[in-house]
Coordinates of C-alpha atoms and ligand atoms in Angstrom, one line a residue:
X220 CA 2.8 -8.1 30.5
X221 CA 1.5 -4.9 28.9
X222 CA -1.1 -5.5 26.2
X223 CA -0.2 -4.8 22.6
X224 CA -1.5 -1.5 21.5
X225 CA -2.8 -1.1 17.9
X226 CA -0.7 1.2 15.7
X227 CA -2.5 4.5 14.9
X228 CA -3.2 5.7 11.4
X229 CA -0.7 8.5 12.0
X230 CA 2.0 6.1 13.1
X231 CA 1.4 3.8 10.1
X232 CA 1.6 6.9 7.8
X233 CA 4.9 7.9 9.5
X234 CA 6.2 4.5 8.6
X235 CA 5.1 4.9 4.9
X236 CA 7.0 8.3 4.9
X237 CA 10.1 6.5 6.3
X238 CA 9.9 3.8 3.6
X239 CA 9.8 6.5 0.9
X240 CA 13.4 7.3 1.7
X241 CA 14.3 3.9 0.0
X242 CA 12.5 4.7 -3.2
X243 CA 14.4 4.0 -6.4
X244 CA 12.8 6.5 -8.8
X245 CA 15.5 7.9 -11.1
X246 CA 13.0 8.3 -14.0
X247 CA 9.9 9.8 -12.5
X248 CA 11.6 11.4 -9.5
X249 CA 8.3 10.6 -7.7
X250 CA 9.2 8.8 -4.5
X251 CA 6.5 6.7 -2.9
X252 CA 6.5 4.7 0.4
X253 CA 4.0 2.3 1.8
X254 CA 3.4 0.7 5.2
X255 CA 1.2 -2.4 5.2
X256 CA -0.4 -3.6 8.5
X257 CA -1.0 -7.3 8.6
X258 CA -3.8 -8.9 10.6
X259 CA -1.1 -10.4 12.9
X260 CA 0.1 -6.9 13.7
X261 CA 3.3 -7.1 11.6
X262 CA 4.1 -4.1 9.5
X263 CA 5.8 -4.4 6.0
X264 CA 7.2 -1.4 4.3
X265 CA 7.6 -0.9 0.6
X266 CA 8.9 1.7 -1.9
X267 CA 8.6 2.1 -5.6
X268 CA 11.4 0.5 -7.6
X269 CA 11.6 1.8 -11.2
X270 CA 13.2 0.3 -14.2
X271 CA 14.8 1.6 -17.4
X272 CA 12.2 -0.5 -19.2
X273 CA 9.5 1.7 -17.6
X274 CA 6.8 -1.0 -17.6
X275 CA 9.0 -3.0 -15.2
X276 CA 8.4 -0.5 -12.5
X277 CA 7.0 -1.9 -9.2
X278 CA 4.9 0.5 -7.1
X279 CA 5.4 0.9 -3.3
X280 CA 2.2 -0.9 -2.5
X281 CA 3.1 -4.0 -4.5
X282 CA 6.6 -4.0 -3.0
X283 CA 5.1 -4.2 0.5
X284 CA 2.5 -6.8 -0.4
X285 CA 5.0 -9.0 -2.2
X286 CA 7.5 -8.7 0.7
X287 CA 4.8 -9.9 3.2
X288 CA 3.5 -12.7 1.0
X289 CA 7.0 -14.0 0.4
X290 CA 7.5 -14.1 4.2
X291 CA 4.3 -16.2 4.6
X292 CA 2.0 -13.4 5.7
X293 CA -1.2 -13.0 3.5
X294 CA -3.8 -11.3 5.5
X295 CA -3.8 -7.5 5.8
X296 CA -5.9 -4.8 7.4
X297 CA -4.6 -1.5 6.3
X298 CA -2.0 0.2 4.0
X299 CA -0.7 3.7 4.3
X300 CA 0.8 5.4 1.2
X301 CA 2.9 8.5 1.1
X302 CA 4.5 10.4 -1.8
X303 CA 7.3 12.9 -2.2
X304 CA 4.9 15.3 -3.8
X305 CA 3.2 15.8 -0.4
X306 CA -0.1 15.2 -2.3
X307 CA -2.4 12.2 -2.2
X308 CA -0.9 9.3 -4.2
X309 CA -3.7 7.2 -5.4
X310 CA -2.9 3.5 -6.0
X311 CA -2.7 2.5 -9.7
X312 CA -5.1 -0.1 -11.2
X313 CA -2.7 -3.0 -10.9
X314 CA -2.1 -2.2 -7.2
X315 CA -5.8 -1.9 -6.5
X316 CA -6.2 -5.4 -7.9
X317 CA -3.3 -6.7 -5.8
X318 CA -4.8 -5.1 -2.7
X319 CA -8.2 -6.7 -3.5
X320 CA -6.5 -10.1 -3.7
X321 CA -5.2 -10.0 -0.2
X322 CA -7.3 -7.4 1.7
X323 CA -10.7 -7.0 0.0
X324 CA -12.1 -5.7 3.3
X325 CA -9.1 -3.6 4.0
X326 CA -8.4 0.2 4.2
X327 CA -6.2 2.5 2.2
X328 CA -4.8 5.6 3.9
X329 CA -3.6 8.5 1.7
X330 CA -1.9 11.7 2.9
X331 CA -1.7 15.3 1.8
X332 CA 0.5 17.8 3.6
X333 CA -2.1 20.4 3.1
X334 CA -5.3 18.5 3.5
X335 CA -4.4 15.7 5.9
X336 CA -5.2 12.0 5.8
X337 CA -8.0 10.4 3.8
X338 CA -9.2 6.8 4.2
X339 CA -10.8 4.6 1.6
X340 CA -12.0 1.0 1.6
X341 CA -10.3 -1.3 -1.0
X342 CA -13.8 -2.1 -2.2
X343 CA -14.6 1.5 -3.0
X344 CA -11.3 1.8 -4.9
X345 CA -12.1 -1.3 -6.9
X346 CA -15.8 -1.6 -7.3
X347 CA -17.2 -5.0 -8.5
X348 CA -13.6 -6.3 -8.0
X349 CA -12.7 -9.8 -9.3
X350 CA -10.9 -11.9 -6.7
X351 CA -9.9 -15.3 -5.5
X352 CA -13.4 -16.1 -4.4
X353 CA -14.6 -15.8 -8.1
X354 CA -12.2 -18.7 -9.2
X355 CA -13.5 -21.3 -6.8
Ligands
THU606 N1 3.7 5.0 -7.7 C1 3.6 4.2 -6.6 O1 4.6 3.5 -6.2 N2 2.4 4.1 -6.0 C2 1.3 4.9 -6.3 O2 0.3 4.8 -5.6 C3 1.4 5.8 -7.4 C4 2.6 5.7 -8.3 C5 5.0 5.1 -8.4 C6 5.2 4.4 -9.7 C7 6.3 5.2 -10.4 O3 7.5 4.7 -9.9 C8 6.0 6.6 -9.8 O4 5.3 6.4 -8.7 C9 5.4 7.5 -10.8 O5 4.2 7.0 -11.3

């Protein structure tokens, strides 16, 4: 049996772009897609889902994490994020906290059509983060 090959960053980003097509963003018109790579190799996609009560909006990153956790998967390695603007879409504060909860040692990949992919650690996006370890 052929060994399982690890998905590349480019492939994960391609899945984030694919997920963007499902975005529900009638208010901002800013479509976002995410592809979350779990430790077990599974990939969960997500898109932003907006709401007429704007604060009810769910970002693409959180959609992907919540889909995975609700399916019993809680450990993640990497998340790729793509936006319809073609520019880097930096995760919001709430999403950074959610990523820290489940992948404090994980990586965030962002993409710009002009400048290419950039990689960040979750810890650098949320310095001195507060997480589950702090509540033990
Ligand atoms: N958004 C995301 O889904 N992820 C990000 O990283 C940046 C922002 C969404 C929220 C809202 O639906 C729209 O993009 C504009 O902020």
